[in-house]
Coordinates of C-alpha atoms in Angstrom, one line a residue:
X1 CA 84.9 104.7 103.5
X2 CA 85.0 102.4 106.5
X3 CA 82.7 100.1 108.3
X4 CA 80.5 101.6 111.1
X5 CA 77.2 102.1 112.3
X6 CA 76.3 105.8 111.2
X7 CA 73.4 107.8 112.3
X8 CA 71.4 106.3 109.4
X9 CA 72.4 102.8 110.2
X10 CA 74.9 102.3 107.3
X11 CA 78.5 102.5 106.8
X12 CA 79.7 105.1 104.3
X13 CA 82.0 104.5 101.5
X14 CA 84.2 107.4 101.4
X15 CA 85.0 110.7 103.0
X16 CA 83.6 113.4 100.7
X17 CA 80.6 114.7 98.8
X18 CA 77.0 114.3 99.4
X19 CA 74.0 115.7 97.3
X20 CA 70.4 116.2 98.4
X21 CA 67.7 114.1 97.0
X22 CA 65.8 115.1 94.0
X23 CA 62.2 114.4 92.5
X24 CA 61.2 111.8 90.3
X25 CA 62.0 111.7 86.4
X26 CA 61.3 109.5 83.6
X27 CA 64.1 107.7 81.7
X28 CA 64.1 104.8 79.2
X29 CA 66.5 101.8 79.3
X30 CA 68.9 100.8 76.6
X31 CA 69.6 97.4 75.0
X32 CA 72.7 95.7 76.2
X33 CA 74.5 94.3 73.3
X34 CA 73.7 96.1 70.1
X35 CA 75.2 99.0 68.3
X36 CA 74.1 102.4 69.5
X37 CA 71.2 103.9 67.7
X38 CA 71.4 107.8 67.3
X39 CA 68.4 109.7 66.1
X40 CA 69.4 111.7 62.8
X41 CA 68.7 114.9 64.7
X42 CA 71.4 114.0 67.0
X43 CA 73.9 113.3 64.4
X44 CA 76.8 115.9 63.9
X45 CA 77.3 117.5 60.7
X46 CA 79.5 115.4 58.0
X47 CA 82.2 117.6 58.3
X48 CA 82.5 117.2 62.0
X49 CA 85.3 114.7 62.4
X50 CA 86.9 113.4 65.7
X51 CA 90.6 112.9 66.2
X52 CA 91.8 110.8 69.0
X53 CA 93.9 113.6 70.3
X54 CA 90.5 115.4 71.2
X55 CA 89.7 112.5 73.7
X56 CA 91.1 113.0 77.3
X57 CA 91.4 109.5 78.9
X58 CA 91.1 109.9 82.9
X59 CA 92.1 106.5 84.5
X60 CA 90.4 106.5 87.8
X61 CA 93.5 105.4 89.6
X62 CA 94.4 105.1 93.4
X63 CA 97.6 105.8 95.4
X64 CA 98.2 102.5 96.5
X65 CA 101.1 100.7 94.6
X66 CA 99.1 97.7 93.4
X67 CA 96.6 100.2 92.0
X68 CA 99.2 102.3 90.3
X69 CA 100.4 99.2 88.5
X70 CA 97.1 98.4 87.3
X71 CA 96.5 101.8 86.0
X72 CA 100.1 102.1 84.5
X73 CA 99.0 98.9 82.5
X74 CA 95.9 100.5 81.1
X75 CA 97.9 103.6 80.1
X76 CA 100.4 101.5 78.3
X77 CA 97.8 99.5 76.4
X78 CA 96.1 102.7 75.1
X79 CA 99.2 104.1 73.9
X80 CA 100.2 100.7 71.9
X81 CA 96.8 100.6 70.4
X82 CA 97.2 104.4 69.5
X83 CA 100.6 103.4 67.9
X84 CA 99.0 100.4 66.0
X85 CA 96.4 102.9 64.4
X86 CA 99.2 105.2 63.4
X87 CA 97.4 107.9 65.4
X88 CA 98.7 110.7 67.5
X89 CA 98.8 109.7 71.1
X90 CA 95.8 111.3 73.4
X91 CA 96.2 112.6 76.6
X92 CA 96.1 110.0 79.3
X93 CA 95.9 111.1 82.9
X94 CA 96.0 109.3 86.2
X95 CA 93.5 110.5 88.6
X96 CA 95.6 110.0 91.8
X97 CA 98.1 112.2 90.0
X98 CA 96.2 115.2 89.4
X99 CA 95.7 116.5 93.2
X100 CA 97.2 116.2 96.6
X101 CA 93.7 116.5 98.0
X102 CA 92.1 113.0 98.8
X103 CA 88.8 114.1 98.4
X104 CA 89.5 114.6 94.6
X105 CA 89.0 111.1 93.8
X106 CA 85.3 112.1 93.7
X107 CA 86.0 113.7 90.3
X108 CA 83.8 116.7 90.5
X109 CA 86.2 118.8 92.2
X110 CA 88.7 118.1 89.3
X111 CA 86.4 119.3 86.5
X112 CA 87.7 122.9 87.0
X113 CA 91.1 121.8 86.3
X114 CA 90.1 119.6 83.2
X115 CA 88.0 122.7 81.8
X116 CA 91.0 125.0 82.1
X117 CA 93.4 122.5 80.4
X118 CA 91.3 120.8 77.9
X119 CA 88.2 123.0 77.6
X120 CA 89.1 124.5 74.3
X121 CA 91.0 122.1 72.2
X122 CA 89.3 118.7 73.4
X123 CA 85.9 117.2 72.7
X124 CA 85.5 114.6 75.2
X125 CA 86.7 113.6 78.7
X126 CA 86.6 109.7 78.9
X127 CA 86.7 108.1 82.5
X128 CA 87.7 104.7 83.0
X129 CA 88.4 102.2 85.9
X130 CA 91.7 100.3 86.2
X131 CA 89.8 97.1 85.1
X132 CA 88.3 98.6 82.1
X133 CA 89.6 97.6 78.7
X134 CA 89.3 99.6 75.6
X135 CA 89.1 98.7 72.1
X136 CA 90.3 102.3 70.9
X137 CA 89.1 102.0 67.3
X138 CA 85.5 100.9 68.3
X139 CA 85.4 103.6 71.1
X140 CA 86.5 106.2 68.4
X141 CA 83.6 105.0 66.2
X142 CA 81.2 105.3 68.8
X143 CA 82.2 108.9 70.0
X144 CA 82.1 110.2 66.4
X145 CA 78.2 109.4 66.3
X146 CA 77.7 112.2 69.0
X147 CA 77.7 116.0 68.2
X148 CA 80.3 117.0 70.3
X149 CA 79.1 120.8 70.3
X150 CA 76.2 119.5 72.7
X151 CA 76.4 118.3 76.2
X152 CA 76.5 114.8 76.4
X153 CA 76.7 112.2 79.5
X154 CA 77.6 108.7 78.1
X155 CA 77.8 105.7 79.8
X156 CA 76.3 101.9 80.6
X157 CA 73.0 102.7 82.6
X158 CA 72.2 101.2 85.7
X159 CA 69.0 101.8 87.7
X160 CA 67.6 100.7 91.2
X161 CA 65.1 97.9 91.3
X162 CA 63.7 99.4 94.7
X163 CA 64.5 102.6 96.6
X164 CA 67.5 102.1 98.7
X165 CA 69.3 103.7 101.6
X166 CA 72.5 103.8 99.7
X167 CA 70.9 106.2 97.3
X168 CA 69.0 108.1 100.2
X169 CA 65.8 106.6 98.8
X170 CA 65.8 108.8 95.7
X171 CA 63.1 108.3 93.3
X172 CA 61.2 106.1 95.9
X173 CA 57.9 106.2 93.8
X174 CA 59.8 104.7 90.7
X175 CA 63.4 103.6 91.5
X176 CA 64.1 102.7 87.9
X177 CA 63.4 106.0 86.5
X178 CA 66.7 107.5 87.2
X179 CA 69.6 105.9 85.4
X180 CA 73.3 106.1 86.5
X181 CA 76.6 105.0 85.0
X182 CA 78.3 101.6 85.7
X183 CA 81.7 103.1 86.0
X184 CA 83.4 99.8 85.1
X185 CA 82.3 100.1 81.4
X186 CA 83.7 103.7 81.1
X187 CA 81.8 106.8 81.0
X188 CA 82.5 110.4 79.1
X189 CA 81.5 113.9 79.3
X190 CA 81.4 116.1 76.3
X191 CA 83.7 119.2 76.8
X192 CA 80.5 121.6 76.6
X193 CA 79.0 119.8 79.4
X194 CA 82.5 119.8 81.6
X195 CA 82.8 123.5 80.9
X196 CA 79.3 124.3 82.2
X197 CA 79.6 122.0 85.2
X198 CA 83.0 123.9 85.9
X199 CA 80.8 127.1 85.9
X200 CA 78.2 125.8 88.2
X201 CA 81.1 124.5 90.6
X202 CA 83.0 127.9 90.6
X203 CA 79.5 129.6 91.2
X204 CA 78.3 127.3 93.9
X205 CA 81.3 125.3 95.6
X206 CA 80.6 121.5 96.1
X207 CA 79.4 120.6 99.8
X208 CA 82.0 118.5 101.7
X209 CA 80.5 115.6 103.2
X210 CA 80.1 111.8 102.8
X211 CA 79.8 109.9 99.7
X212 CA 78.2 106.7 99.8
X213 CA 77.8 105.5 96.1
X214 CA 79.9 107.9 93.8
X215 CA 78.6 106.9 90.4
X216 CA 74.8 107.6 91.5
X217 CA 75.8 111.0 93.1
X218 CA 77.8 112.2 90.1
X219 CA 74.8 111.6 88.0
X220 CA 72.5 113.5 90.2
X221 CA 74.8 116.4 90.2
X222 CA 74.9 116.3 86.3
X223 CA 71.2 115.8 85.9
X224 CA 70.4 118.7 88.5
X225 CA 66.7 118.0 88.8
X226 CA 66.2 118.2 85.2
X227 CA 68.2 121.1 84.4
X228 CA 71.1 119.1 82.9
X229 CA 71.6 116.1 80.8
X230 CA 70.3 112.6 81.7
X231 CA 72.7 109.6 81.2
X232 CA 72.4 108.6 77.4
X233 CA 73.0 104.7 77.4
X234 CA 75.6 103.7 75.1
X235 CA 75.5 99.8 74.4
X236 CA 79.0 99.5 73.3
X237 CA 80.2 100.5 76.7
X238 CA 80.1 97.1 78.2
X239 CA 81.0 95.0 81.4
X240 CA 81.3 91.7 79.6
X241 CA 84.7 90.1 79.9
X242 CA 87.0 91.0 77.4
X243 CA 87.3 87.7 75.6
X244 CA 83.6 86.9 75.8
X245 CA 82.2 86.2 72.2
X246 CA 79.5 88.5 72.8
X247 CA 81.8 91.4 73.3
X248 CA 82.2 91.7 69.6
X249 CA 80.4 94.9 69.3
X250 CA 81.9 96.5 72.7
X251 CA 84.0 99.4 72.6
X252 CA 84.9 98.7 76.4
X253 CA 85.0 95.5 78.5
X254 CA 86.2 94.4 81.9
X255 CA 89.5 92.7 82.2
X256 CA 88.6 91.1 85.7
X257 CA 87.1 92.0 89.0
X258 CA 89.1 89.3 90.7
X259 CA 92.6 89.6 91.6
X260 CA 95.1 87.5 90.2
X261 CA 98.4 88.4 92.3
X262 CA 99.9 85.2 93.5
X263 CA 99.1 82.8 96.3
X264 CA 96.3 83.9 98.4
X265 CA 97.3 85.4 102.0
X266 CA 97.1 82.5 104.6
X267 CA 94.1 82.7 107.0
X268 CA 96.1 82.6 110.0
X269 CA 97.9 85.7 108.8
X270 CA 94.5 87.6 109.3
X271 CA 93.2 88.6 112.5
X272 CA 89.6 89.2 112.5
X273 CA 87.7 91.5 115.0
X274 CA 84.0 91.3 115.0
X275 CA 82.2 94.2 116.7
X276 CA 79.1 93.3 118.6
X277 CA 77.0 94.1 121.7
X278 CA 75.1 92.1 124.2
X279 CA 71.8 92.6 122.5
X280 CA 72.9 91.0 119.2
X281 CA 74.7 88.0 121.0
X282 CA 71.8 85.8 120.4
X283 CA 70.7 86.7 116.7
X284 CA 73.7 88.2 114.9
X285 CA 76.8 86.1 116.3
X286 CA 75.1 82.8 115.5
X287 CA 74.8 83.9 111.8
X288 CA 78.6 84.6 111.9
X289 CA 79.4 81.3 113.4
X290 CA 77.3 79.5 111.2
X291 CA 78.6 81.1 107.7
X292 CA 81.8 82.9 107.4
X293 CA 83.3 82.5 111.1
X294 CA 84.1 78.7 109.9
X295 CA 86.6 80.1 107.5
X296 CA 88.8 82.1 109.8
X297 CA 91.7 81.1 111.9
X298 CA 92.0 83.8 114.2
X299 CA 88.7 85.7 115.4
X300 CA 87.7 87.4 118.4
X301 CA 84.2 88.9 119.3
X302 CA 84.2 92.2 120.9
X303 CA 81.4 93.5 123.0
X304 CA 80.2 95.5 125.9
X305 CA 79.6 92.3 127.9
X306 CA 82.0 89.4 128.4
X307 CA 79.9 86.1 127.5
X308 CA 82.0 83.0 128.1
X309 CA 79.6 81.0 126.1
X310 CA 80.6 82.8 122.6
X311 CA 83.3 83.7 124.1
X312 CA 83.1 87.6 123.7
X313 CA 86.0 90.1 125.1
X314 CA 84.7 93.3 126.7
X315 CA 87.0 96.2 126.0
X316 CA 85.8 98.1 128.7
X317 CA 84.0 100.5 126.1
X318 CA 80.2 100.9 126.6
X319 CA 77.9 100.3 123.9
X320 CA 76.8 103.0 121.8
X321 CA 73.8 103.6 119.6
X322 CA 75.9 105.9 116.7
X323 CA 79.3 105.8 116.1
X324 CA 81.7 103.1 117.6
X325 CA 85.0 105.1 117.7
X326 CA 86.0 104.1 121.1
X327 CA 85.4 100.3 120.4
X328 CA 87.3 100.5 117.1
X329 CA 90.3 102.2 118.7
X330 CA 90.4 99.7 121.5
X331 CA 90.6 97.1 119.0
X332 CA 93.5 98.7 117.1
X333 CA 95.3 99.0 120.4
X334 CA 94.7 95.3 121.2
X335 CA 95.8 94.4 117.9
X336 CA 99.1 95.4 118.6
X337 CA 99.4 93.9 122.0
X338 CA 100.4 90.5 123.3
X339 CA 96.7 89.5 124.0
X340 CA 96.3 88.3 120.1
X341 CA 98.6 86.5 117.7
X342 CA 100.8 88.7 115.7
X343 CA 99.5 88.9 111.8
X344 CA 100.2 91.1 109.0
X345 CA 96.5 92.0 108.5
X346 CA 93.6 93.0 110.7
X347 CA 90.0 93.0 109.6
X348 CA 87.4 94.8 111.6
X349 CA 83.8 94.1 110.8
X350 CA 80.2 94.5 112.2
X351 CA 78.2 91.6 113.5
X352 CA 75.9 92.0 110.6
X353 CA 78.5 91.6 107.9
X354 CA 78.6 88.6 105.5
X355 CA 82.0 88.1 103.9
X356 CA 84.0 85.6 102.0
X357 CA 87.5 85.1 103.8
X358 CA 88.9 82.8 100.8
X359 CA 88.1 85.9 98.3
X360 CA 89.5 88.5 100.6
X361 CA 92.8 86.3 101.1
X362 CA 92.9 86.3 97.3
X363 CA 92.4 90.1 97.1
X364 CA 95.0 90.7 99.9
X365 CA 97.6 88.9 97.9
X366 CA 97.8 92.0 95.5
X367 CA 98.7 94.1 98.5
X368 CA 102.2 94.8 100.3
X369 CA 101.5 94.3 104.0
X370 CA 104.7 96.3 104.7
X371 CA 103.1 99.3 103.2
X372 CA 100.4 101.4 104.9
X373 CA 97.2 99.7 103.6
X374 CA 93.7 100.7 104.6
X375 CA 90.8 99.0 102.3
X376 CA 87.6 100.8 102.9
X377 CA 83.9 99.7 103.1
X378 CA 85.3 96.9 105.4
X379 CA 88.0 97.8 107.6
X380 CA 91.1 96.1 106.5
X381 CA 94.5 97.5 107.8
X382 CA 98.1 96.2 107.3
X383 CA 100.0 96.2 110.6
X384 CA 102.1 99.1 109.6
X385 CA 99.2 101.2 108.9
X386 CA 97.7 100.4 112.4
X387 CA 101.4 101.0 114.1
X388 CA 101.5 104.5 112.3
X389 CA 97.8 105.4 112.9
X390 CA 98.3 104.7 116.7
X391 CA 101.7 106.4 116.8
X392 CA 100.5 109.7 115.5
X393 CA 98.2 110.3 118.5
X394 CA 94.8 110.1 116.6
X395 CA 92.2 109.4 119.0
X396 CA 88.5 109.7 119.3
X397 CA 86.8 112.8 120.6
X398 CA 84.2 110.7 122.1
X399 CA 83.2 106.9 122.3
X400 CA 80.2 107.3 120.2
X401 CA 82.1 109.5 117.5
X402 CA 81.7 107.9 114.0
X403 CA 84.9 105.6 113.8
X404 CA 84.9 106.2 109.9
X405 CA 85.0 110.0 110.1
X406 CA 87.7 110.0 112.7
X407 CA 89.8 107.4 111.0
X408 CA 89.3 109.4 107.7
X409 CA 90.6 112.4 109.2
X410 CA 93.6 111.0 110.9
X411 CA 94.7 109.1 107.9
X412 CA 94.2 112.0 105.7
X413 CA 96.5 114.0 108.2
X414 CA 99.2 111.1 107.9
X415 CA 98.6 111.3 103.9
X416 CA 97.6 107.7 103.9
X417 CA 95.0 107.0 101.3
X418 CA 92.1 104.7 101.9
X419 CA 91.9 102.4 99.2
X420 CA 88.6 101.4 97.6
X421 CA 87.7 98.0 96.2
X422 CA 84.2 97.7 94.6
X423 CA 84.1 94.1 95.9
X424 CA 83.0 95.1 99.5
X425 CA 79.6 96.3 99.7
X426 CA 78.2 98.2 102.6
X427 CA 74.6 97.1 101.9
X428 CA 72.7 94.1 101.0
X429 CA 72.5 92.5 97.4
X430 CA 69.1 93.9 96.6
X431 CA 70.4 97.5 97.3
X432 CA 72.6 97.3 94.1
X433 CA 71.7 97.1 90.5
X434 CA 71.7 93.5 89.2
X435 CA 73.8 94.6 86.4
X436 CA 76.2 96.1 88.7
X437 CA 76.6 92.8 90.6
X438 CA 76.4 90.6 87.7
X439 CA 80.0 91.2 86.6
X440 CA 81.6 91.1 90.1
X441 CA 82.7 88.4 92.6
X442 CA 81.7 90.3 95.7
X443 CA 83.8 89.8 99.0
X444 CA 81.1 91.1 101.5
X445 CA 77.6 92.4 102.0
X446 CA 76.2 94.3 105.2
X447 CA 73.0 94.5 107.1
X448 CA 70.3 91.7 107.8
X449 CA 67.3 93.9 107.3
X450 CA 64.4 92.0 105.8
X451 CA 66.5 89.1 104.5
X452 CA 67.5 85.6 105.6
X453 CA 71.4 86.4 106.1
X454 CA 72.5 82.7 106.0
X455 CA 70.6 82.4 102.5
X456 CA 72.2 85.5 101.2
X457 CA 75.8 84.1 102.3
X458 CA 75.0 80.6 100.7
X459 CA 74.0 82.3 97.5
X460 CA 76.6 85.1 96.9
X461 CA 79.6 84.2 99.2
X462 CA 79.8 80.6 99.9
X463 CA 80.7 78.9 96.4
X464 CA 84.6 79.4 96.4
X465 CA 85.0 78.0 93.0
X466 CA 85.9 81.5 92.0
X467 CA 89.1 81.5 94.4
X468 CA 90.0 78.1 93.4
X469 CA 90.1 79.1 89.7
X470 CA 92.0 82.4 90.8
X471 CA 94.6 80.0 92.5
X472 CA 94.9 77.6 89.4
X473 CA 95.3 80.6 87.0
X474 CA 98.0 82.2 89.2
X475 CA 99.8 78.8 89.2
X476 CA 99.6 78.6 85.4
X477 CA 100.9 82.1 85.0
X478 CA 103.8 81.7 87.2

């Protein structure tokens, strides 16, 4: 959800489900750009036709107003395509409207609802991200190739190049053996699988804990240590740009993982707080200063020791080895004080974070700073969110409490959603599947373990031709 040093040394992505590790399995990869090849034995009977009304689309929407608009655009596009095909419209659901429980963004808790509502009269549940684009007639042709009476888990497969902490070092002997879906390409569950998973959830309620990488954990839950189906790769589910010539065979594409919402937020309207401590003054702080620190207008380093050579600000909170709740809340209070310039946005990062400020400025142009905005995985708050958070009386139960957990509970009590962006990363580039990063323009990475952080910044985050292109495109659209 938010950036902090958790007990295992990593920040967590959001506040809900975590599943146990599983043993090794063997799986085969799939070609990326050729039509799906289905074994004859897997083909449905010739009389088994699929009506578009049997496909339920679930757009993985979020409550923030920008994301609601994005989801509505996708819903409208699907309906217009249906009309052009002279088909009856399918059911299209926006995930954020299905439940008041913030934890239900993790999808599995909603399977019983989907089963009860559509388990008898539908064939597929198709999940889409807000930036997924669908060629409805091609998707229809793809789904018809699979026997809807069987259990299917369909998607574009990703796999780890090496075992990684964000996947709890699962399949450490052979990380490539387990495949999980790239949500950007869309993914689908057949109704028989949805119904069986619902029975499993009802018999054994889901464990409430942290989710670090939802797509991997959903795949683990479905696979169930070999008792359930593995992911079936569908090459027509793509993450190519929608106008790429190679996308002609694709049933899904990606519109953009770079927001184009107007002029980027000015750097002097973002106050940057870097959390550090004395033992990292000599190695981590210099990396910040040599890389992304140069891109900021307003930045302070917060430590347990006042070092005028940096300089750092001692907040009067001792350094802790685990959570940094006390330090984070001290930063929130300082942000609203007269000690720092007044800005609309607050960014809180660890001293081993690598981030592109120009790309963050472009992203923030999509959000309304007068709303309560909290962007997860890196802590980005609108001023209004900080005001209401502190006014609520929310506080740490100890200085070393996990700040992400405490903030998550406080925001949940205020009914303020934590908004997720896949462009923030809580680990190093090598901790993510290459195919996943290939269709992104990342904003941040985290951790310096066994890497040259300056080289990583220069390779992944320094080149800002992306934001220059975004600004040009925006001006042309306006």
